[in-house]
Short mmCIF file of C-alpha atoms and ligand atoms in Angstrom, two decimals:
data_model
loop_
_atom_site.label_atom_id
_atom_site.label_comp_id
_atom_site.label_asym_id
_atom_site.label_seq_id
_atom_site.Cartn_x
_atom_site.Cartn_y
_atom_site.Cartn_z
CA MET A 1 -11.98 -20.32 -30.36
CA THR A 2 -12.33 -22.56 -27.30
CA ILE A 3 -10.95 -21.27 -24.02
CA LEU A 4 -10.72 -22.93 -20.61
CA ALA A 5 -10.59 -20.33 -17.81
CA ILE A 6 -9.64 -20.79 -14.18
CA GLU A 7 -10.41 -18.54 -11.21
CA SER A 8 -8.71 -19.17 -7.85
CA SER A 9 -7.98 -15.72 -6.40
CA CYS A 10 -9.79 -16.11 -3.10
CA ASP A 11 -12.13 -18.79 -1.75
CA GLU A 12 -13.87 -20.00 -4.92
CA THR A 13 -12.29 -22.64 -7.14
CA SER A 14 -13.91 -22.17 -10.52
CA ALA A 15 -13.48 -23.29 -14.13
CA SER A 16 -15.38 -22.30 -17.24
CA VAL A 17 -15.33 -23.16 -20.93
CA CYS A 18 -16.14 -20.50 -23.49
CA VAL A 19 -16.54 -21.14 -27.23
CA ASN A 20 -16.46 -18.09 -29.53
CA GLY A 21 -17.43 -15.82 -26.65
CA LYS A 22 -20.33 -18.01 -25.45
CA ILE A 23 -20.10 -19.56 -22.00
CA GLN A 24 -20.62 -23.34 -22.17
CA SER A 25 -19.99 -24.18 -18.52
CA ASN A 26 -19.23 -22.38 -15.28
CA VAL A 27 -18.41 -24.65 -12.33
CA VAL A 28 -17.92 -22.89 -8.98
CA ALA A 29 -16.81 -24.70 -5.81
CA THR A 30 -17.11 -22.39 -2.81
CA GLN A 31 -14.91 -23.17 0.20
CA LEU A 32 -17.02 -23.44 3.32
CA ILE A 33 -14.09 -24.19 5.63
CA HIS A 34 -13.52 -20.45 6.34
CA GLU A 35 -16.94 -19.94 7.94
CA GLN A 36 -15.77 -21.13 11.36
CA TYR A 37 -12.79 -18.72 11.34
CA GLY A 38 -14.75 -15.55 10.58
CA GLY A 39 -12.73 -14.81 7.44
CA VAL A 40 -10.70 -16.44 4.66
CA VAL A 41 -7.61 -18.25 6.02
CA PRO A 42 -5.09 -17.97 3.14
CA GLU A 43 -3.18 -21.18 3.92
CA LEU A 44 -6.38 -23.25 4.07
CA ALA A 45 -7.68 -21.59 0.90
CA SER A 46 -4.67 -22.60 -1.17
CA ARG A 47 -4.83 -26.19 0.11
CA VAL A 48 -8.49 -26.50 -0.79
CA HIS A 49 -7.80 -25.04 -4.25
CA GLN A 50 -5.18 -27.76 -4.74
CA GLN A 51 -7.68 -30.48 -3.87
CA ARG A 52 -10.46 -29.04 -6.02
CA ILE A 53 -8.78 -27.76 -9.13
CA VAL A 54 -8.61 -31.03 -11.07
CA PRO A 55 -12.22 -32.16 -10.42
CA VAL A 56 -13.56 -28.64 -11.05
CA VAL A 57 -11.74 -28.37 -14.40
CA ASP A 58 -12.87 -31.89 -15.33
CA ARG A 59 -16.47 -30.99 -14.64
CA ALA A 60 -16.28 -27.76 -16.60
CA LEU A 61 -14.95 -29.68 -19.64
CA GLN A 62 -17.58 -32.39 -19.25
CA GLU A 63 -20.48 -29.96 -18.91
CA ALA A 64 -19.29 -28.11 -22.00
CA ASN A 65 -18.84 -31.44 -23.78
CA ILE A 66 -15.30 -30.45 -24.79
CA GLU A 67 -12.19 -32.65 -24.91
CA LYS A 68 -8.95 -31.18 -23.59
CA ASN A 69 -7.43 -31.47 -27.04
CA ALA A 70 -10.07 -29.13 -28.48
CA LEU A 71 -8.88 -26.21 -26.32
CA ASN A 72 -7.21 -23.24 -28.06
CA ALA A 73 -6.06 -21.39 -24.93
CA VAL A 74 -5.96 -21.59 -21.14
CA ALA A 75 -6.81 -18.47 -19.12
CA PHE A 76 -6.26 -17.81 -15.44
CA THR A 77 -6.62 -15.06 -12.84
CA ARG A 78 -3.15 -13.58 -12.33
CA GLY A 79 -4.30 -11.18 -9.59
CA PRO A 80 -5.21 -9.39 -7.47
CA GLY A 81 -5.89 -11.96 -4.77
CA LEU A 82 -4.25 -14.24 -2.23
CA LEU A 83 -0.79 -15.33 -3.33
CA GLY A 84 -1.15 -19.02 -2.41
CA SER A 85 -4.58 -19.25 -4.02
CA LEU A 86 -3.44 -17.50 -7.20
CA LEU A 87 -0.41 -19.81 -7.39
CA VAL A 88 -2.62 -22.88 -7.67
CA GLY A 89 -4.61 -21.54 -10.63
CA THR A 90 -1.57 -20.01 -12.30
CA SER A 91 0.56 -23.16 -12.01
CA PHE A 92 -2.26 -25.37 -13.17
CA ALA A 93 -2.96 -23.16 -16.19
CA LYS A 94 0.74 -22.99 -17.12
CA ALA A 95 1.16 -26.74 -16.89
CA LEU A 96 -1.95 -27.47 -18.94
CA ALA A 97 -1.03 -24.91 -21.63
CA LEU A 98 2.47 -26.35 -21.82
CA ALA A 99 1.22 -29.94 -22.08
CA LEU A 100 -1.30 -29.06 -24.80
CA ALA A 101 1.11 -26.62 -26.54
CA ILE A 102 -1.50 -23.85 -26.58
CA PRO A 103 -1.29 -20.18 -25.48
CA LEU A 104 -1.81 -18.85 -21.97
CA ILE A 105 -3.92 -15.79 -21.19
CA GLU A 106 -3.57 -13.88 -17.91
CA VAL A 107 -6.62 -12.04 -16.62
CA HIS A 108 -7.01 -9.19 -14.13
CA HIS A 109 -9.69 -10.22 -11.64
CA MET A 110 -11.34 -6.78 -11.33
CA GLN A 111 -11.35 -6.25 -15.09
CA ALA A 112 -13.09 -9.62 -15.37
CA HIS A 113 -15.82 -8.56 -12.89
CA VAL A 114 -16.59 -5.65 -15.26
CA LEU A 115 -16.48 -7.85 -18.37
CA ALA A 116 -19.03 -10.23 -16.82
CA HIS A 117 -21.50 -7.78 -18.37
CA PHE A 118 -20.70 -9.20 -21.82
CA ILE A 119 -21.57 -12.81 -20.95
CA ASP A 120 -25.14 -12.16 -22.03
CA GLU A 121 -24.79 -10.08 -25.18
CA HIS A 122 -28.43 -8.96 -25.02
CA ARG A 123 -27.91 -7.15 -21.72
CA SER A 124 -24.52 -5.48 -22.27
CA PRO A 125 -23.80 -1.80 -21.62
CA ARG A 126 -22.64 0.43 -24.47
CA PHE A 127 -19.25 2.17 -24.35
CA PRO A 128 -18.34 4.35 -22.61
CA PHE A 129 -19.99 3.22 -19.39
CA LEU A 130 -19.36 3.57 -15.67
CA CYS A 131 -19.07 0.41 -13.61
CA LEU A 132 -19.40 0.46 -9.84
CA THR A 133 -17.22 -2.53 -8.96
CA VAL A 134 -17.80 -3.67 -5.40
CA SER A 135 -16.22 -6.76 -3.91
CA GLY A 136 -14.58 -8.11 -0.78
CA GLY A 137 -11.27 -6.47 -1.68
CA HIS A 138 -12.18 -3.51 -3.93
CA THR A 139 -14.57 -0.61 -4.29
CA GLN A 140 -14.08 1.26 -7.54
CA ILE A 141 -15.86 3.50 -10.00
CA VAL A 142 -14.44 2.41 -13.34
CA LEU A 143 -14.74 4.36 -16.58
CA VAL A 144 -14.93 1.67 -19.27
CA ARG A 145 -14.06 2.97 -22.75
CA ASP A 146 -13.66 -0.42 -24.39
CA TYR A 147 -13.37 -4.09 -23.43
CA LEU A 148 -9.76 -3.73 -22.36
CA ASP A 149 -9.57 0.04 -21.89
CA MET A 150 -10.61 0.92 -18.34
CA GLU A 151 -9.71 3.72 -15.95
CA ILE A 152 -10.41 3.79 -12.21
CA ILE A 153 -11.80 7.28 -11.54
CA GLY A 154 -12.68 6.72 -7.87
CA GLN A 155 -11.88 4.10 -5.26
CA THR A 156 -11.74 3.34 -1.57
CA GLN A 157 -8.79 4.71 0.35
CA ASP A 158 -9.07 2.01 3.04
CA ASP A 159 -11.58 -0.86 3.45
CA ALA A 160 -13.63 -2.27 0.59
CA VAL A 161 -17.41 -2.13 0.96
CA GLY A 162 -17.59 -5.96 1.02
CA GLU A 163 -15.16 -5.86 3.94
CA ALA A 164 -17.44 -3.33 5.67
CA PHE A 165 -20.37 -5.74 5.23
CA ASP A 166 -18.32 -8.70 6.47
CA LYS A 167 -16.78 -6.87 9.44
CA THR A 168 -20.07 -5.45 10.69
CA ALA A 169 -21.57 -8.95 10.34
CA LYS A 170 -18.70 -10.32 12.41
CA LEU A 171 -19.44 -7.77 15.16
CA LEU A 172 -23.00 -9.10 15.10
CA ASN A 173 -21.65 -12.66 15.52
CA LEU A 174 -22.77 -13.72 12.05
CA PRO A 175 -20.56 -16.24 10.21
CA TYR A 176 -18.30 -15.38 7.25
CA PRO A 177 -19.12 -14.14 4.64
CA GLY A 178 -21.53 -11.85 6.43
CA GLY A 179 -22.63 -9.74 3.43
CA PRO A 180 -25.35 -12.13 2.24
CA LEU A 181 -26.66 -12.54 5.81
CA ILE A 182 -26.88 -8.77 6.40
CA ASP A 183 -28.79 -8.63 3.12
CA ARG A 184 -31.20 -11.34 4.27
CA TYR A 185 -31.94 -9.82 7.71
CA ALA A 186 -32.16 -6.32 6.21
CA GLN A 187 -35.10 -7.42 4.09
CA GLN A 188 -37.24 -7.65 7.26
CA GLY A 189 -35.87 -4.53 8.95
CA ASN A 190 -36.43 -0.80 9.05
CA PRO A 191 -33.54 1.00 7.27
CA THR A 192 -34.13 4.26 9.16
CA ALA A 193 -34.18 2.70 12.65
CA PHE A 194 -30.57 3.69 13.41
CA GLN A 195 -28.30 6.40 12.02
CA PHE A 196 -24.62 6.00 11.23
CA PRO A 197 -22.23 8.76 10.24
CA GLU A 198 -21.03 9.04 6.65
CA VAL A 199 -17.43 10.07 6.05
CA GLU A 200 -16.99 12.77 3.41
CA MET A 201 -14.22 11.92 0.97
CA PRO A 202 -12.83 14.27 -1.67
CA GLY A 203 -13.52 13.73 -5.37
CA LEU A 204 -14.86 10.32 -6.33
CA ASP A 205 -13.09 8.34 -3.61
CA TYR A 206 -14.60 6.30 -0.81
CA SER A 207 -13.71 5.42 2.78
CA PHE A 208 -15.32 2.63 4.79
CA SER A 209 -13.06 2.19 7.79
CA GLY A 210 -14.71 5.00 9.80
CA ILE A 211 -18.16 3.53 9.57
CA LYS A 212 -16.89 0.20 10.86
CA THR A 213 -15.46 1.90 13.97
CA ALA A 214 -18.62 3.97 14.44
CA PHE A 215 -20.63 0.75 14.25
CA LEU A 216 -18.42 -0.90 16.86
CA TYR A 217 -18.94 2.00 19.32
CA PHE A 218 -22.66 2.01 18.57
CA LEU A 219 -22.93 -1.70 19.42
CA GLN A 220 -20.83 -1.35 22.58
CA LYS A 221 -23.03 1.49 23.81
CA GLN A 222 -26.31 -0.24 23.01
CA THR A 223 -25.37 -3.65 24.45
CA LYS A 224 -24.13 -2.00 27.64
CA ALA A 225 -27.59 -0.50 28.12
CA ASN A 226 -29.35 -3.68 26.94
CA PRO A 227 -27.43 -6.97 26.65
CA ASP A 228 -30.13 -8.36 24.34
CA PHE A 229 -29.97 -5.39 21.97
CA VAL A 230 -28.61 -7.34 18.99
CA ALA A 231 -30.99 -10.29 19.38
CA GLN A 232 -33.97 -7.95 19.70
CA ASN A 233 -33.06 -5.63 16.82
CA LEU A 234 -31.07 -7.68 14.30
CA PRO A 235 -33.21 -6.91 11.20
CA ASP A 236 -33.33 -3.16 11.97
CA ILE A 237 -29.57 -3.04 12.65
CA CYS A 238 -28.80 -4.86 9.38
CA ALA A 239 -31.23 -2.74 7.37
CA SER A 240 -29.79 0.49 8.79
CA ILE A 241 -26.14 -0.36 8.21
CA GLN A 242 -26.89 -1.69 4.73
CA GLN A 243 -28.84 1.47 3.87
CA THR A 244 -25.90 3.63 4.99
CA LEU A 245 -23.39 1.66 2.91
CA ILE A 246 -25.64 1.79 -0.15
CA LYS A 247 -26.17 5.52 0.23
CA ILE A 248 -22.42 6.14 0.36
CA LEU A 249 -21.88 3.99 -2.74
CA LEU A 250 -24.62 5.55 -4.81
CA THR A 251 -24.04 9.19 -3.87
CA LYS A 252 -20.52 9.01 -5.31
CA LEU A 253 -21.66 7.04 -8.32
CA ARG A 254 -24.23 9.75 -9.09
CA LYS A 255 -21.52 12.39 -8.75
CA ALA A 256 -19.34 10.44 -11.20
CA ALA A 257 -22.19 10.08 -13.69
CA ARG A 258 -23.04 13.79 -13.54
CA GLN A 259 -19.37 14.77 -13.83
CA THR A 260 -18.68 12.56 -16.85
CA GLY A 261 -22.12 12.92 -18.43
CA ILE A 262 -22.27 9.13 -18.82
CA ARG A 263 -25.69 7.50 -18.46
CA GLU A 264 -24.75 3.87 -19.08
CA ILE A 265 -24.27 2.58 -15.54
CA ALA A 266 -23.25 -0.95 -14.56
CA LEU A 267 -22.75 -2.76 -11.28
CA ALA A 268 -20.24 -5.61 -10.72
CA GLY A 269 -18.46 -7.69 -8.07
CA GLY A 270 -19.67 -9.77 -5.12
CA VAL A 271 -21.55 -6.96 -3.37
CA SER A 272 -23.64 -6.43 -6.52
CA ALA A 273 -25.56 -9.51 -5.31
CA ASN A 274 -26.98 -7.29 -2.53
CA SER A 275 -30.73 -6.94 -3.07
CA GLY A 276 -30.92 -3.50 -1.43
CA LEU A 277 -28.14 -2.16 -3.67
CA ARG A 278 -29.74 -3.62 -6.81
CA THR A 279 -33.09 -2.00 -6.01
CA ALA A 280 -31.58 1.34 -4.97
CA LEU A 281 -29.44 1.53 -8.12
CA ALA A 282 -32.43 0.76 -10.33
CA GLU A 283 -34.38 3.51 -8.55
CA MET A 284 -31.59 6.06 -8.88
CA GLY A 285 -31.26 5.07 -12.53
CA GLY A 286 -34.92 5.90 -13.05
CA GLN A 287 -34.52 9.32 -11.43
CA GLU A 288 -31.30 10.17 -13.27
CA GLY A 289 -32.29 8.82 -16.68
CA TRP A 290 -29.63 6.10 -16.72
CA ASN A 291 -29.60 2.75 -18.45
CA VAL A 292 -28.73 0.45 -15.55
CA TYR A 293 -27.05 -2.94 -15.97
CA ILE A 294 -27.09 -5.39 -13.09
CA PRO A 295 -25.45 -8.81 -13.53
CA LYS A 296 -27.22 -12.12 -12.94
CA PHE A 297 -26.54 -13.46 -9.45
CA GLU A 298 -24.25 -16.25 -10.67
CA TYR A 299 -21.91 -13.69 -12.26
CA CYS A 300 -21.75 -11.30 -9.27
CA THR A 301 -19.55 -13.27 -6.89
CA ASP A 302 -16.32 -14.89 -8.08
CA ASN A 303 -16.66 -17.22 -11.06
CA ALA A 304 -14.53 -18.39 -13.98
CA ALA A 305 -17.10 -17.42 -16.63
CA MET A 306 -16.07 -13.78 -16.21
CA ILE A 307 -12.40 -14.82 -16.54
CA ALA A 308 -13.27 -16.70 -19.75
CA MET A 309 -15.08 -13.63 -21.09
CA ALA A 310 -12.09 -11.38 -20.40
CA ALA A 311 -9.81 -13.99 -21.99
CA HIS A 312 -12.02 -14.06 -25.08
CA PHE A 313 -11.41 -10.33 -25.68
CA LYS A 314 -7.68 -10.72 -25.00
CA PHE A 315 -7.49 -13.64 -27.44
CA LEU A 316 -9.13 -11.48 -30.13
CA LYS A 317 -6.42 -8.84 -29.59
CA GLY A 318 -3.64 -11.43 -29.52
CA GLU A 319 -2.73 -10.66 -25.91
CA PHE A 320 -1.05 -13.83 -24.69
CA THR A 321 1.17 -14.49 -21.69
CA SER A 322 4.56 -16.16 -21.45
CA GLN A 323 5.28 -19.34 -19.50
CA GLU A 324 7.51 -17.21 -17.22
CA VAL A 325 4.45 -15.58 -15.65
CA SER A 326 3.91 -15.54 -11.88
CA PRO A 327 0.90 -14.31 -9.86
CA LEU A 328 0.46 -10.64 -8.92
CA PRO A 329 -1.39 -10.53 -5.57
CA ARG A 330 -1.46 -6.70 -5.57
CA TRP A 331 -1.89 -6.08 -9.29
O1 KG4 B 1 -16.34 -10.56 -5.81
P1 KG4 B 1 -16.33 -11.44 -4.61
O2 KG4 B 1 -17.02 -12.76 -4.70
O3 KG4 B 1 -14.86 -11.72 -4.15
C1 KG4 B 1 -13.87 -10.76 -4.20
O4 KG4 B 1 -13.33 -10.51 -5.31
O5 KG4 B 1 -13.64 -10.16 -3.12
O6 KG4 B 1 -16.95 -10.57 -3.41
C2 KG4 B 1 -17.11 -11.12 -2.14
C3 KG4 B 1 -17.78 -10.09 -1.25
C4 KG4 B 1 -17.82 -10.48 0.23
O7 KG4 B 1 -17.40 -9.38 1.00
C5 KG4 B 1 -19.30 -10.80 0.46
O8 KG4 B 1 -19.74 -10.55 1.78
C6 KG4 B 1 -19.95 -9.83 -0.51
O9 KG4 B 1 -19.15 -9.89 -1.65
N1 KG4 B 1 -21.33 -10.21 -0.81
C7 KG4 B 1 -22.40 -9.50 -0.42
C8 KG4 B 1 -23.54 -10.20 -0.87
N2 KG4 B 1 -23.12 -11.33 -1.53
C9 KG4 B 1 -21.76 -11.30 -1.49
N3 KG4 B 1 -22.48 -8.35 0.27
C10 KG4 B 1 -23.71 -7.87 0.52
N4 KG4 B 1 -24.86 -8.49 0.14
C11 KG4 B 1 -24.82 -9.64 -0.57
N5 KG4 B 1 -25.95 -10.24 -0.96
ZN1 ZN B 2 -14.10 -10.92 -7.07
#
């Protein structure tokens, strides 16, 4: 069972080949053009996907040492994501599947982030597990009963936590995506230097828009008193904001684990690359008696290997997609 998978939902053009559930290649081309605009520009993203998709797929096939004719299915991210970006991957996948007369498999991007945990079979969580899925567009606590049986039991009601990282970074004049930079500066800072308010949300839901506004007012006040405040305190500011975001994430996750009685706890999505979050989750896991699963860095941010993995499980269940399919940006 040889599957070619394509991911193009946001600003990474990626292709991966998977044979019998084993990843043979995972080529990721990240678009750097958005850095200068302080965020992903959808129109530019889709154009860059168009330029990159053929060479990226070619490389993924070459690295896996697979001829096109050996493929048994083509998988693609159907959503959620940017419409123009999704269209490139979807159209390419449809055309290739049609030309090779093989089935198409649509994949849900967030489900794929969770299924990235099965890429390395020696480090996979056991069912049922909870997955804290944190990316640029989503923040969810997912109850995973089986490969394709997932329920969102808590989620953000406004901004995603990745957005909170990126927006605070933007206020600090750091380039997009700011999350990794906050992470880097935070490593040299004092996480208790500054305090930020935490918004209480009912149940297992999150909210991150309030903290962004609080951070804006905090910066305005501090820079009015001292114009060099940011330059003089960047590591402490980053460490403090990061610590607050992590605390919000993990407090709710702990509540979910205690409520459900589940002790298999996984982390997924771009923000799972955050070193502070990885350490804090491992620590909480130790205190709470959890088995904690943290993905390898290459499978945290967007990649086609996770799409291939999800497609593998869909192939096994015979879940194929018709040629009539179109992208679902808000799936
Ligand atoms: O999963 P992903 O690659 O794309 C989406 O599906 O959105 O997640 C991207 C998000 C961005 O907000 C980025 O700033 C954040 O993940 N991110 C990080 C780190 N690496 C990526 N946030 C905090 N610390 C990091 N090390
Ligand atoms: Zn993602």
